PDB file of C-alpha atoms in Angstrom:
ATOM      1  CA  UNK O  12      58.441-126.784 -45.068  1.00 36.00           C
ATOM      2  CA  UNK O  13      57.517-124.092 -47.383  1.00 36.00           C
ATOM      3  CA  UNK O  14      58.535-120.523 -46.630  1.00 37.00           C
ATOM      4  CA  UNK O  15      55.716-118.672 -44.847  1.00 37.00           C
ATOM      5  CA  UNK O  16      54.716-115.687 -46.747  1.00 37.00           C
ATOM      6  CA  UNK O  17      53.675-112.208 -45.105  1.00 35.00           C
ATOM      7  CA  UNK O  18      50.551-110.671 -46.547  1.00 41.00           C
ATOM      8  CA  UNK O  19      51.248-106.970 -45.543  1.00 44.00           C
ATOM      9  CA  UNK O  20      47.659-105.104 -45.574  1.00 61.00           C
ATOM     10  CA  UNK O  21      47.012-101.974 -47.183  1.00 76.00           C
ATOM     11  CA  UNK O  22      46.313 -98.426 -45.852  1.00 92.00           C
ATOM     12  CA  UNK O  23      42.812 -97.085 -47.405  1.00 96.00           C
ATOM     13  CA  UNK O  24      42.563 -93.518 -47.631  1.00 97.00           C
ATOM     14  CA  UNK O  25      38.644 -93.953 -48.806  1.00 97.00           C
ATOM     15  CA  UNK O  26      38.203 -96.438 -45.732  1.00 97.00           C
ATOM     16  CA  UNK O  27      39.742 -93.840 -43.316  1.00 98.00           C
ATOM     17  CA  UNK O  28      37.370 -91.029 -44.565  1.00 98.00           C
ATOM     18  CA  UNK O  29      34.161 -93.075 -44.391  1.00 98.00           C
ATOM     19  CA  UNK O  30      35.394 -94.063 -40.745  1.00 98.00           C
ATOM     20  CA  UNK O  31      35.430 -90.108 -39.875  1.00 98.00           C
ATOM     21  CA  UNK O  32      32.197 -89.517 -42.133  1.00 98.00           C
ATOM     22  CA  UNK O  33      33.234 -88.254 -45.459  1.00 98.00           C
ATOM     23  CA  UNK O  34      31.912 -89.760 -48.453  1.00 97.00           C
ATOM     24  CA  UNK O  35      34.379 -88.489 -50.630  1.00 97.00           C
ATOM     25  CA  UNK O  36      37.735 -87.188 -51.073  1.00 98.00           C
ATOM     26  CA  UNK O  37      38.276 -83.174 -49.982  1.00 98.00           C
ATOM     27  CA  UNK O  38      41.170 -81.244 -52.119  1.00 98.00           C
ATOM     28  CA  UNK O  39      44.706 -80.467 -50.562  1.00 98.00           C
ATOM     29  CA  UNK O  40      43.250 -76.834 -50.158  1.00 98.00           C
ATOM     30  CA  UNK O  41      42.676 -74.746 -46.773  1.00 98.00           C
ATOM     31  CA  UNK O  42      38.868 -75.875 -46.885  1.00 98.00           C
ATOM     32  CA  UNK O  43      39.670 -79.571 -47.353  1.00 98.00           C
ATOM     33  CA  UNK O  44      42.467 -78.812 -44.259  1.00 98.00           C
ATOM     34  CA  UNK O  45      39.326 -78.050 -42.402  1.00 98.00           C
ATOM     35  CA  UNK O  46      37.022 -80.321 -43.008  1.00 98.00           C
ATOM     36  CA  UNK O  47      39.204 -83.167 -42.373  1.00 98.00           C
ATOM     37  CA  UNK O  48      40.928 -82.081 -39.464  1.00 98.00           C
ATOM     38  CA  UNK O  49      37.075 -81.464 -37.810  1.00 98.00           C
ATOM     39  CA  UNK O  50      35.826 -84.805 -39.085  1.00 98.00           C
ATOM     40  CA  UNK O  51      38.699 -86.639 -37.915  1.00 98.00           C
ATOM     41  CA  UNK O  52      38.213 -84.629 -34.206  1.00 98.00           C
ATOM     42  CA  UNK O  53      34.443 -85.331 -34.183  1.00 98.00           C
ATOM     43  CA  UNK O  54      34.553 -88.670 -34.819  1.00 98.00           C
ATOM     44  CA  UNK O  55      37.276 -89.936 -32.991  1.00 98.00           C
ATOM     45  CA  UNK O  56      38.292 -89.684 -29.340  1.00 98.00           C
ATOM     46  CA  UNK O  57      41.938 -89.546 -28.095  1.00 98.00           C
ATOM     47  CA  UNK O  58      42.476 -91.980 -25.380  1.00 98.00           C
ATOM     48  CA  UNK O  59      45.257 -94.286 -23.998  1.00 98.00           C
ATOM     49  CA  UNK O  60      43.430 -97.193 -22.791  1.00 98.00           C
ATOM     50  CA  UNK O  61      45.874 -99.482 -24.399  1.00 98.00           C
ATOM     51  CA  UNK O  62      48.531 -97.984 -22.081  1.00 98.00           C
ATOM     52  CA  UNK O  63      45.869 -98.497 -18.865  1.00 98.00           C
ATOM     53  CA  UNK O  64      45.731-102.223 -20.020  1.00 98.00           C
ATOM     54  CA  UNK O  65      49.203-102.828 -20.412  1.00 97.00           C
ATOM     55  CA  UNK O  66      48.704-103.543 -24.441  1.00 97.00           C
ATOM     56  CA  UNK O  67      51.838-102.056 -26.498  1.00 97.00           C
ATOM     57  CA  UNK O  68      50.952 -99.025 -28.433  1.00 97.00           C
ATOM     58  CA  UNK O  69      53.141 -98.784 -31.962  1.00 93.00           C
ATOM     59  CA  UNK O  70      53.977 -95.974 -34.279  1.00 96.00           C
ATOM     60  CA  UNK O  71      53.642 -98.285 -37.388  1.00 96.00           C
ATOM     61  CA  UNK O  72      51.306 -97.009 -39.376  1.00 96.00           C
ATOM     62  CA  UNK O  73      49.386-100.142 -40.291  1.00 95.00           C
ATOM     63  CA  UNK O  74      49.199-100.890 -36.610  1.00 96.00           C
ATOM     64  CA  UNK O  75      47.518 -97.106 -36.278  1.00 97.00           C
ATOM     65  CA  UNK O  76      45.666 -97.657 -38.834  1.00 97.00           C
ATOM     66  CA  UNK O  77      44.409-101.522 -37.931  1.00 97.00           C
ATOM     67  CA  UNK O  78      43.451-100.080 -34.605  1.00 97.00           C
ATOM     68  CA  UNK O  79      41.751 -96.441 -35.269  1.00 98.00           C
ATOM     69  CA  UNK O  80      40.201 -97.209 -39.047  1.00 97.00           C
ATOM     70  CA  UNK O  81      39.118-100.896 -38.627  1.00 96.00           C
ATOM     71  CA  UNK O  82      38.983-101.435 -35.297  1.00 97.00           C
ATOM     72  CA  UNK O  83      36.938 -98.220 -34.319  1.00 98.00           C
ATOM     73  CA  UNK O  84      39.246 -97.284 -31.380  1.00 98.00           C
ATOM     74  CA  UNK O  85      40.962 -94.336 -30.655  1.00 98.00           C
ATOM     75  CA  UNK O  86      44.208 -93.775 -30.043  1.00 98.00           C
ATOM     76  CA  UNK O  87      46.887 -90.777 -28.478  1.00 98.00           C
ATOM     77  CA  UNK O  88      49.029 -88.142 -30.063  1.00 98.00           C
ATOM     78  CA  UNK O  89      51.288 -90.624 -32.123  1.00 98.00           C
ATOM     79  CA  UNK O  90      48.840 -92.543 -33.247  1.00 98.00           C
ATOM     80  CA  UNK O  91      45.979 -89.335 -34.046  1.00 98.00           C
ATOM     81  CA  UNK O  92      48.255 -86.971 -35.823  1.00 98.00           C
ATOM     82  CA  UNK O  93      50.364 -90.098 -37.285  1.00 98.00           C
ATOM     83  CA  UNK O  94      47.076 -92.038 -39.019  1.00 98.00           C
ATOM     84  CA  UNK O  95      46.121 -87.629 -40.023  1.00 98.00           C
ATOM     85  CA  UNK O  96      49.171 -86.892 -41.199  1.00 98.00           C
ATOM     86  CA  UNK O  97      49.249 -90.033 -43.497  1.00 97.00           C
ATOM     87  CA  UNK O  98      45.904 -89.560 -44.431  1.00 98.00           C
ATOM     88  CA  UNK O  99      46.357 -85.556 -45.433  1.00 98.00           C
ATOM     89  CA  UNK O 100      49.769 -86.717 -47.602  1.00 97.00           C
ATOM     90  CA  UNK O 101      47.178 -89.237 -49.340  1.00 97.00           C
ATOM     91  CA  UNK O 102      45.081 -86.414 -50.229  1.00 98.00           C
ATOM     92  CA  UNK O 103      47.636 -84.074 -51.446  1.00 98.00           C
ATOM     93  CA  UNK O 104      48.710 -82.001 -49.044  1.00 98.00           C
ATOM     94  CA  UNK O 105      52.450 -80.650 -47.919  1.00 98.00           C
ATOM     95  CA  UNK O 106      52.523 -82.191 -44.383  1.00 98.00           C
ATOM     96  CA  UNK O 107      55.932 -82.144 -41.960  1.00 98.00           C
ATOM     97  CA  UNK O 108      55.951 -84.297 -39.136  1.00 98.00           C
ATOM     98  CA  UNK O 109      57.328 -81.952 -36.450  1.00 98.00           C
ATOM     99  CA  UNK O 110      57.652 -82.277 -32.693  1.00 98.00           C
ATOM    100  CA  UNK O 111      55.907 -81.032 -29.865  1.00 98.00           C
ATOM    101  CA  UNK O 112      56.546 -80.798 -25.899  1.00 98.00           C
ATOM    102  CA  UNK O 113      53.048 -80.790 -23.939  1.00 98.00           C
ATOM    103  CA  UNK O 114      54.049 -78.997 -20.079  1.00 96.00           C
ATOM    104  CA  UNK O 115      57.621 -78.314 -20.979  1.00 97.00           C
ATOM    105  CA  UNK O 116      57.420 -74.487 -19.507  1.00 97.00           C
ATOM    106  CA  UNK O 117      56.850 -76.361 -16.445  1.00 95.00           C
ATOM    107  CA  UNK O 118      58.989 -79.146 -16.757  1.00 96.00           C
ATOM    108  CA  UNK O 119      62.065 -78.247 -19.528  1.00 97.00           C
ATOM    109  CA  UNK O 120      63.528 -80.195 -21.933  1.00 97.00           C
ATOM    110  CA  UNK O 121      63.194 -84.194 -20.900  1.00 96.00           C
ATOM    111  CA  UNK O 122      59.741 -83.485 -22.240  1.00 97.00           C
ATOM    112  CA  UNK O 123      60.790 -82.751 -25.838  1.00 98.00           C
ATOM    113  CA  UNK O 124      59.185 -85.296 -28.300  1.00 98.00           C
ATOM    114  CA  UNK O 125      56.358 -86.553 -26.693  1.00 98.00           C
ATOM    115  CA  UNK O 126      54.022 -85.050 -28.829  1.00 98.00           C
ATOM    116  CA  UNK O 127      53.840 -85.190 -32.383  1.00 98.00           C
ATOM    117  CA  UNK O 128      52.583 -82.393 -34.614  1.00 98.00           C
ATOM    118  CA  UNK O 129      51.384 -81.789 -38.115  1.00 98.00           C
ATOM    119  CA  UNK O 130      52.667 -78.591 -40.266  1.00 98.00           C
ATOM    120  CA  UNK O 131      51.234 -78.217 -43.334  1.00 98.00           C
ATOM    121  CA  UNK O 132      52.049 -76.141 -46.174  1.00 98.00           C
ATOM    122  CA  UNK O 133      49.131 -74.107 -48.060  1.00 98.00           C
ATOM    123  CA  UNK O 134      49.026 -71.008 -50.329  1.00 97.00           C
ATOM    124  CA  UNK O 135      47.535 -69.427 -47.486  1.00 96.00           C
ATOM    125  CA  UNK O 136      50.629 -70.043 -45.090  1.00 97.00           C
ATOM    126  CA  UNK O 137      51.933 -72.573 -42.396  1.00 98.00           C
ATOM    127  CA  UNK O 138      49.600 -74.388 -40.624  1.00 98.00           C
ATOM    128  CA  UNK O 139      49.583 -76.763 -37.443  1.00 98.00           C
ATOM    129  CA  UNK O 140      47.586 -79.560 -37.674  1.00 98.00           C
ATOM    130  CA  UNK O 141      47.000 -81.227 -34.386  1.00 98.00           C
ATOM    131  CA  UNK O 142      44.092 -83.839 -33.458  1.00 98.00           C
ATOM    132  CA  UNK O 143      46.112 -85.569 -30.964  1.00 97.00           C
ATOM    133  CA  UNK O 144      46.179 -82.573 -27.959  1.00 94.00           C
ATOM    134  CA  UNK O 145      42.616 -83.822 -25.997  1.00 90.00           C
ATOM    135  CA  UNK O 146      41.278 -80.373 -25.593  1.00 93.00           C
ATOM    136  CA  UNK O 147      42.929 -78.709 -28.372  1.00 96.00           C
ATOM    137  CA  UNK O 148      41.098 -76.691 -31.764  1.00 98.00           C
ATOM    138  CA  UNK O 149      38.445 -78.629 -33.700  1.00 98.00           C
ATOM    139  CA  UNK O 150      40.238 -76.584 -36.155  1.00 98.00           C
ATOM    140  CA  UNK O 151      43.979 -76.401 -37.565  1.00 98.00           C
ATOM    141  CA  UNK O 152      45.710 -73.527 -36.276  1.00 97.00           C
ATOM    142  CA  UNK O 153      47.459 -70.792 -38.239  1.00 97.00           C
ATOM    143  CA  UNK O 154      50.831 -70.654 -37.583  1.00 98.00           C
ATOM    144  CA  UNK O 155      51.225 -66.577 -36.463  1.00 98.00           C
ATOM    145  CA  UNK O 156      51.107 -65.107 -32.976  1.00 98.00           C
ATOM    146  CA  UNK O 157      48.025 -64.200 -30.759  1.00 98.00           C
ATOM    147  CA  UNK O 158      45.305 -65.381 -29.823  1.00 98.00           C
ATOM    148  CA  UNK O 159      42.239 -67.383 -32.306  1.00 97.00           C
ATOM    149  CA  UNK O 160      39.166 -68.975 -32.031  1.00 97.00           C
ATOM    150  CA  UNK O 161      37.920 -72.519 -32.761  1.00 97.00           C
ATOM    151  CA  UNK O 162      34.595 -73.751 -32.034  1.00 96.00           C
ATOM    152  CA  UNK O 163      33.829 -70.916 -29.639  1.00 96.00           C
ATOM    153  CA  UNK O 164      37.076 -71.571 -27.821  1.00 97.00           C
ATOM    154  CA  UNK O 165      39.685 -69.478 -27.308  1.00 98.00           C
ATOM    155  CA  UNK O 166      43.493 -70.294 -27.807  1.00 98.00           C
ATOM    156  CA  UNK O 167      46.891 -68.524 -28.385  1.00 98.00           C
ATOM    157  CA  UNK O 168      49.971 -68.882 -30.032  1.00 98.00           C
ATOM    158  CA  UNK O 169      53.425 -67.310 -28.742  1.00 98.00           C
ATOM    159  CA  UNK O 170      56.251 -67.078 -30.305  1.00 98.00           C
ATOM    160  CA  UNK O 171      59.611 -68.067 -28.441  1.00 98.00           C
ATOM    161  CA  UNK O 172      62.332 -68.321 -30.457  1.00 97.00           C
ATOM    162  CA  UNK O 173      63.218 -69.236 -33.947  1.00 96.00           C
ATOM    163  CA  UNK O 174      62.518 -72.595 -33.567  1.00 96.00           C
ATOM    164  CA  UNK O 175      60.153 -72.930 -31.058  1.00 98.00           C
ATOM    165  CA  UNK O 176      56.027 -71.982 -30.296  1.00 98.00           C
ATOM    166  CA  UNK O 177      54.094 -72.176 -27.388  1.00 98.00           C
ATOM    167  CA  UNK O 178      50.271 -73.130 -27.611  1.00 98.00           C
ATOM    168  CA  UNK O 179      48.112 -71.866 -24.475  1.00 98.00           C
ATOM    169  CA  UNK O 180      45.119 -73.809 -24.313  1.00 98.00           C
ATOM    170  CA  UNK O 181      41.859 -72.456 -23.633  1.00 97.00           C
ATOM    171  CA  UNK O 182      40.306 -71.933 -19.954  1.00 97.00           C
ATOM    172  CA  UNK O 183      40.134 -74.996 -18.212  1.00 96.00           C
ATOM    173  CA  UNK O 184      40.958 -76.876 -20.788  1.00 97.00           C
ATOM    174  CA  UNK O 185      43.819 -79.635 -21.055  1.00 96.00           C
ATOM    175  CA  UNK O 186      46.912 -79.831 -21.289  1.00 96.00           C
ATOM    176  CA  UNK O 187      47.333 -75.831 -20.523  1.00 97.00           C
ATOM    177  CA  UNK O 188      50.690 -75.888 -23.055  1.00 98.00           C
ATOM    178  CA  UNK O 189      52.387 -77.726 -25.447  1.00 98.00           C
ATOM    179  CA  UNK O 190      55.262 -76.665 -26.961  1.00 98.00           C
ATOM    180  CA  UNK O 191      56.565 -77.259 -30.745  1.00 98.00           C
ATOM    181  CA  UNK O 192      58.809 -76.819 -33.387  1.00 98.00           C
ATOM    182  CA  UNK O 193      57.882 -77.549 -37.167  1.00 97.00           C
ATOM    183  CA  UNK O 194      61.207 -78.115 -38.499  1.00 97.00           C
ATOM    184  CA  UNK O 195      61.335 -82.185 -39.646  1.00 98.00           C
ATOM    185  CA  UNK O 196      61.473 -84.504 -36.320  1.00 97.00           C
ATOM    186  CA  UNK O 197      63.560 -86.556 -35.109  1.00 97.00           C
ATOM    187  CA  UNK O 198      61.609 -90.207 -35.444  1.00 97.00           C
ATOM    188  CA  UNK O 199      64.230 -92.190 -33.213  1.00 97.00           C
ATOM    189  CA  UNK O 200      63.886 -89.553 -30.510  1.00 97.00           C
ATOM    190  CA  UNK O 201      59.764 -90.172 -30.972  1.00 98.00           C
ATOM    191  CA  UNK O 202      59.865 -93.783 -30.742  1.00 97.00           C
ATOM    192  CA  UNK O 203      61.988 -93.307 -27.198  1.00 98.00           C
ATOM    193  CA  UNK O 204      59.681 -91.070 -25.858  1.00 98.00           C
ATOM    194  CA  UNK O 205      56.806 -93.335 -27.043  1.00 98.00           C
ATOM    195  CA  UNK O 206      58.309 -96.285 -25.215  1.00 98.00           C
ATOM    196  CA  UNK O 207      58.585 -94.249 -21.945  1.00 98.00           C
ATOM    197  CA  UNK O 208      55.321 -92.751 -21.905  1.00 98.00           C
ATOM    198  CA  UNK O 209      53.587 -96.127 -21.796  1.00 97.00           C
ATOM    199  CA  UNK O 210      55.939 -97.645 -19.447  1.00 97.00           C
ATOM    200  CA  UNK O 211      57.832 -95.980 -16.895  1.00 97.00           C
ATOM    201  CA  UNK O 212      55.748 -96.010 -13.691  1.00 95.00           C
ATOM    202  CA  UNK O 213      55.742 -92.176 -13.138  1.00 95.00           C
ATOM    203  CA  UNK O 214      54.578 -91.668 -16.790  1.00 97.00           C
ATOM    204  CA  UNK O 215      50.845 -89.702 -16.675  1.00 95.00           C
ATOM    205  CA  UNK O 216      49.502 -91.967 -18.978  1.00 97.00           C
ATOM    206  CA  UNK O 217      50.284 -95.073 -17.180  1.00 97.00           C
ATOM    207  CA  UNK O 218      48.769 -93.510 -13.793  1.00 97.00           C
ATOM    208  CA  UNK O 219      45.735 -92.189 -15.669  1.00 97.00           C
ATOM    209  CA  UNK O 220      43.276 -92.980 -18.026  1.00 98.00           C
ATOM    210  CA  UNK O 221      41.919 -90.265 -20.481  1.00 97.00           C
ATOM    211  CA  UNK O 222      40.049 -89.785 -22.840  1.00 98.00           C
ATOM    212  CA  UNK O 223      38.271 -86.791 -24.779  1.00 98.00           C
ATOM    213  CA  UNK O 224      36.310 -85.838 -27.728  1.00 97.00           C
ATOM    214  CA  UNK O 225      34.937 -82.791 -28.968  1.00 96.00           C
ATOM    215  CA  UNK O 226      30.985 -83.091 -29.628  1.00 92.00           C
ATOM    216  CA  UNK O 227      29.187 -80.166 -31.069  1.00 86.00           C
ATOM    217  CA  UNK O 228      29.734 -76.612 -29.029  1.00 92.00           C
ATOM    218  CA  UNK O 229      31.831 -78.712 -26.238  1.00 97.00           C
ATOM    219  CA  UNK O 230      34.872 -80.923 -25.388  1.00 98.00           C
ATOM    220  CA  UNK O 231      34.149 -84.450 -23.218  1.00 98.00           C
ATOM    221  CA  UNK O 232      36.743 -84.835 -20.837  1.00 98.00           C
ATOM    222  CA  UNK O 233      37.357 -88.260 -18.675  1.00 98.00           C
ATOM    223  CA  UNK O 234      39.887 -88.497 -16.700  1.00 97.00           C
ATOM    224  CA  UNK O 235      39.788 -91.314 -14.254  1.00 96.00           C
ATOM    225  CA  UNK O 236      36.414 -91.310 -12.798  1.00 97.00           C
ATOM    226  CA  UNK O 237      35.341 -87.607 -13.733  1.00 98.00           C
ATOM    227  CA  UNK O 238      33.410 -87.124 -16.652  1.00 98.00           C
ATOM    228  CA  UNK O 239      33.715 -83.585 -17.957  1.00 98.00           C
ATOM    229  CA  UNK O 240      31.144 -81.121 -20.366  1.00 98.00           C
ATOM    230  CA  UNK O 241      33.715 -78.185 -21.319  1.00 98.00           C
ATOM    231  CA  UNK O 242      32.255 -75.193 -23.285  1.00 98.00           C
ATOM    232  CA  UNK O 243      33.862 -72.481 -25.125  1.00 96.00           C
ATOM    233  CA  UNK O 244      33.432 -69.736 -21.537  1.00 96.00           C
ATOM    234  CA  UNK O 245      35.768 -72.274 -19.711  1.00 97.00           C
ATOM    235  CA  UNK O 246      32.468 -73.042 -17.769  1.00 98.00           C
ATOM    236  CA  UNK O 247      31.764 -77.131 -16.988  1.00 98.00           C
ATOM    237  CA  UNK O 248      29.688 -79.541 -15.746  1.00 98.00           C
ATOM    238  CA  UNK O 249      31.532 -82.847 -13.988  1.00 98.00           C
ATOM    239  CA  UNK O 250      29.941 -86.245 -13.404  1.00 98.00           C
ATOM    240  CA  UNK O 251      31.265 -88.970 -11.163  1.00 98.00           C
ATOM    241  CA  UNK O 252      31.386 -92.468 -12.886  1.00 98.00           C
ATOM    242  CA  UNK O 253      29.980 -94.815 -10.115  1.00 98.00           C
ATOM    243  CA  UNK O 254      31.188 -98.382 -11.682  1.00 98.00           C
ATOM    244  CA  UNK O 255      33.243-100.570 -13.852  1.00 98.00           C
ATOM    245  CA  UNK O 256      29.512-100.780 -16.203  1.00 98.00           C
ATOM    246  CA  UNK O 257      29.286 -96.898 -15.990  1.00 98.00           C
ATOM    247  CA  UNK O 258      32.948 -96.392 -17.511  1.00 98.00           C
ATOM    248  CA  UNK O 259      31.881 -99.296 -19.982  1.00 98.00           C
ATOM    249  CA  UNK O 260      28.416 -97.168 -21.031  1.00 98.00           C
ATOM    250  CA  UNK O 261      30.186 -94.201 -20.581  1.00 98.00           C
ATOM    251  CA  UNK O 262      32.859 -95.515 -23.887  1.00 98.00           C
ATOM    252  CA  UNK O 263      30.141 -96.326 -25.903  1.00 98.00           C
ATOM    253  CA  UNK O 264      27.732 -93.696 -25.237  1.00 98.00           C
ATOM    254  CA  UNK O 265      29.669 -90.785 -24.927  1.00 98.00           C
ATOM    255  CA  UNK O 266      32.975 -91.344 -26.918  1.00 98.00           C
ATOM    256  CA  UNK O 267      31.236 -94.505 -29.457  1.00 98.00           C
ATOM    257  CA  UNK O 268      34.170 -96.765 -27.781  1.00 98.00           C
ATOM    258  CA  UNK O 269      32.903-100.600 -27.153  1.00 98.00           C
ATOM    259  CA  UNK O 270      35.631-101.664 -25.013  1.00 98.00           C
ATOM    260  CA  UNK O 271      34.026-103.704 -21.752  1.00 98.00           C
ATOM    261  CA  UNK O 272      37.722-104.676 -21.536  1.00 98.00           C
ATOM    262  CA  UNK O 273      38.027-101.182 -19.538  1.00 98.00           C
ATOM    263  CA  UNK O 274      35.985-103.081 -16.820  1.00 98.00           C
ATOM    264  CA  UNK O 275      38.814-104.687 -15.365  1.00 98.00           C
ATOM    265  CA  UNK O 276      40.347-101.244 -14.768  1.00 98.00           C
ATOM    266  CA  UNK O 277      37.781 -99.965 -12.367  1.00 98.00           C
ATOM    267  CA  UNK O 278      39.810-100.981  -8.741  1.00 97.00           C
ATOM    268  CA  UNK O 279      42.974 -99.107 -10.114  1.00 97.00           C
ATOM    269  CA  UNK O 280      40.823 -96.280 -11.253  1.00 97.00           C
ATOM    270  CA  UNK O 281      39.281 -95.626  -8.029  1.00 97.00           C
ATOM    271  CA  UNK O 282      42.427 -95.930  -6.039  1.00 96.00           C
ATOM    272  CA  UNK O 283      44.153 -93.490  -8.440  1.00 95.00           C
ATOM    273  CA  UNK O 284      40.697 -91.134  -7.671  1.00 95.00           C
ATOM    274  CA  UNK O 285      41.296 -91.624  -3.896  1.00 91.00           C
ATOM    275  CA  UNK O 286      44.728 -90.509  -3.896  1.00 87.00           C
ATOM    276  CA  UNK O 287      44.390 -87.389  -6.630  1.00 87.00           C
ATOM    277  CA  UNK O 288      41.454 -86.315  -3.838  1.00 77.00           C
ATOM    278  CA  UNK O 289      43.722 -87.226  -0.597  1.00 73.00           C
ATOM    279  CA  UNK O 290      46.300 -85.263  -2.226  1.00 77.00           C
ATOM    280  CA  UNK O 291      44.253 -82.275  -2.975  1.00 75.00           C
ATOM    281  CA  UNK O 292      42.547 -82.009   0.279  1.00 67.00           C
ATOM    282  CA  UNK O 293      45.901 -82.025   1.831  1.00 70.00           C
ATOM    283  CA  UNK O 294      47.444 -78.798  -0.518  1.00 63.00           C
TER     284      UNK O 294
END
């Protein structure tokens, strides 16, 4: 038999910026920083519904990019700021894959590494570059203590050591923290953390599904059966999904996701509701 022969695709920087709605290519400049980091945000929604269906999620960038640029979907942290940071290199820019902590003030150090984070290198200074947080900045985020404003939210950046930062999200926003560290990462500590996440039983993206997006002036915020409007006060609006064709309509309305697969997780999304509720009523 003849020796089967791989055809290994190839990554399209001109494909991924049509897919977030850029016609051309911007320079490796603060203003091209910007524009790219917003386009990629308002066009794309973090969400782990691969991890809901039980479908293995990769950090090989062709499989990132297969999935987010020709496939349409979205994706979570590793897969956001890994297609952004490959796409930002493309174009020219200094970018450090670094690693981030999301909730480890609450929870310490097991929680090292999963998140990824972008730092990138301009004239103008450090900055974190970070489309795979859910509610986090439309815009990258200046590397330098206090409080900034993105999209008429408000954010803040503490310094904790001489490694680490803190990022406090913005009023009723999630997650509240991440933490990070912008020296190189450790990849083989990322691809544990990435296994984890998607399958030990305990993990929050296994027992949830999530998904957000910022539109305009606001963030979209599902989580389980609660669609959320966020604006830039911290005041929302909430709306119940009431079926498996809601959540379905819901994707492709609200977050341009056609995935009617996300029918079949309607029963375990309502029992998850019941016992979030169950548990709340009871604190």
């Amino acid at each position: 038999m003849p020796k089967k022969t791989w055809i290994v695709k190839q990554m399209d920087i001109d494909r991924y910026l049509a897919r977030i709605g850029l016609g051309r290519r911007p320079p490796p400049t603060l203003a091209g920083l910007r524009e790219v980091h917003a386009a990629h945000l308002l066009s794309i929604a973090y969400e782990n519904l691969d991890v809901q269906l039980g479908h293995p999620v990769s950090l090989d960038p062709q499989a990132i990019y297969d999935k987010i640029v020709v496939r349409r979907r979205g994706g979570w942290c590793y897969e956001m700021n890994g297609i952004l940071g490959w796409a930002l290199t493309e174009l020219g820019f200094k970018v450090t894959r670094g690693t981030g902590a999301v909730m480890r003030d609450m929870f310490g150090d097991v929680m090292v590494a999963n998140h990824l984070v972008l730092r990138v290198a301009l004239e103008e200074g450090v900055y974190l570059a970070d489309a795979g947080v859910g509610g986090g900045p439309l815009d990258p985020i200046p590397v330098a203590e206090g409080a900034f404003t993105s999209n008429g939210f408000t954010y803040r950046l503490e310094r904790l050591d001489d490694s680490w930062w803190r990022f406090h999200n913005s009023a009723n926003n999630m997650p509240p923290t991440f933490d990070f560290d912008l020296s190189p990462a450790d990849e083989t500590r990322f691809a544990l953390q990435c296994r984890a996440l998607q399958s030990e039983p305990h993990s929050h993206f296994v027992l949830n599904l999530f998904c957000f997006r910022h539109r305009g002036g606001s963030i979209l915020m599902l989580r389980g059966r609660v669609l959320r409007t966020l604006r830039g006060d911290g005041s929302y609006t909430d709306r119940l999904i009431e079926s498996a064709g809601d959540l379905v309509a819901t994707f492709k309305t609200e977050f341009d996701l056609d995935v009617p697969e996300a029918a079949s997780l309607w029963p375990k999304i309502c029992a998850r509701h019941d016992d979030v509720m169950a548990a709340e009523a009871k604190a």
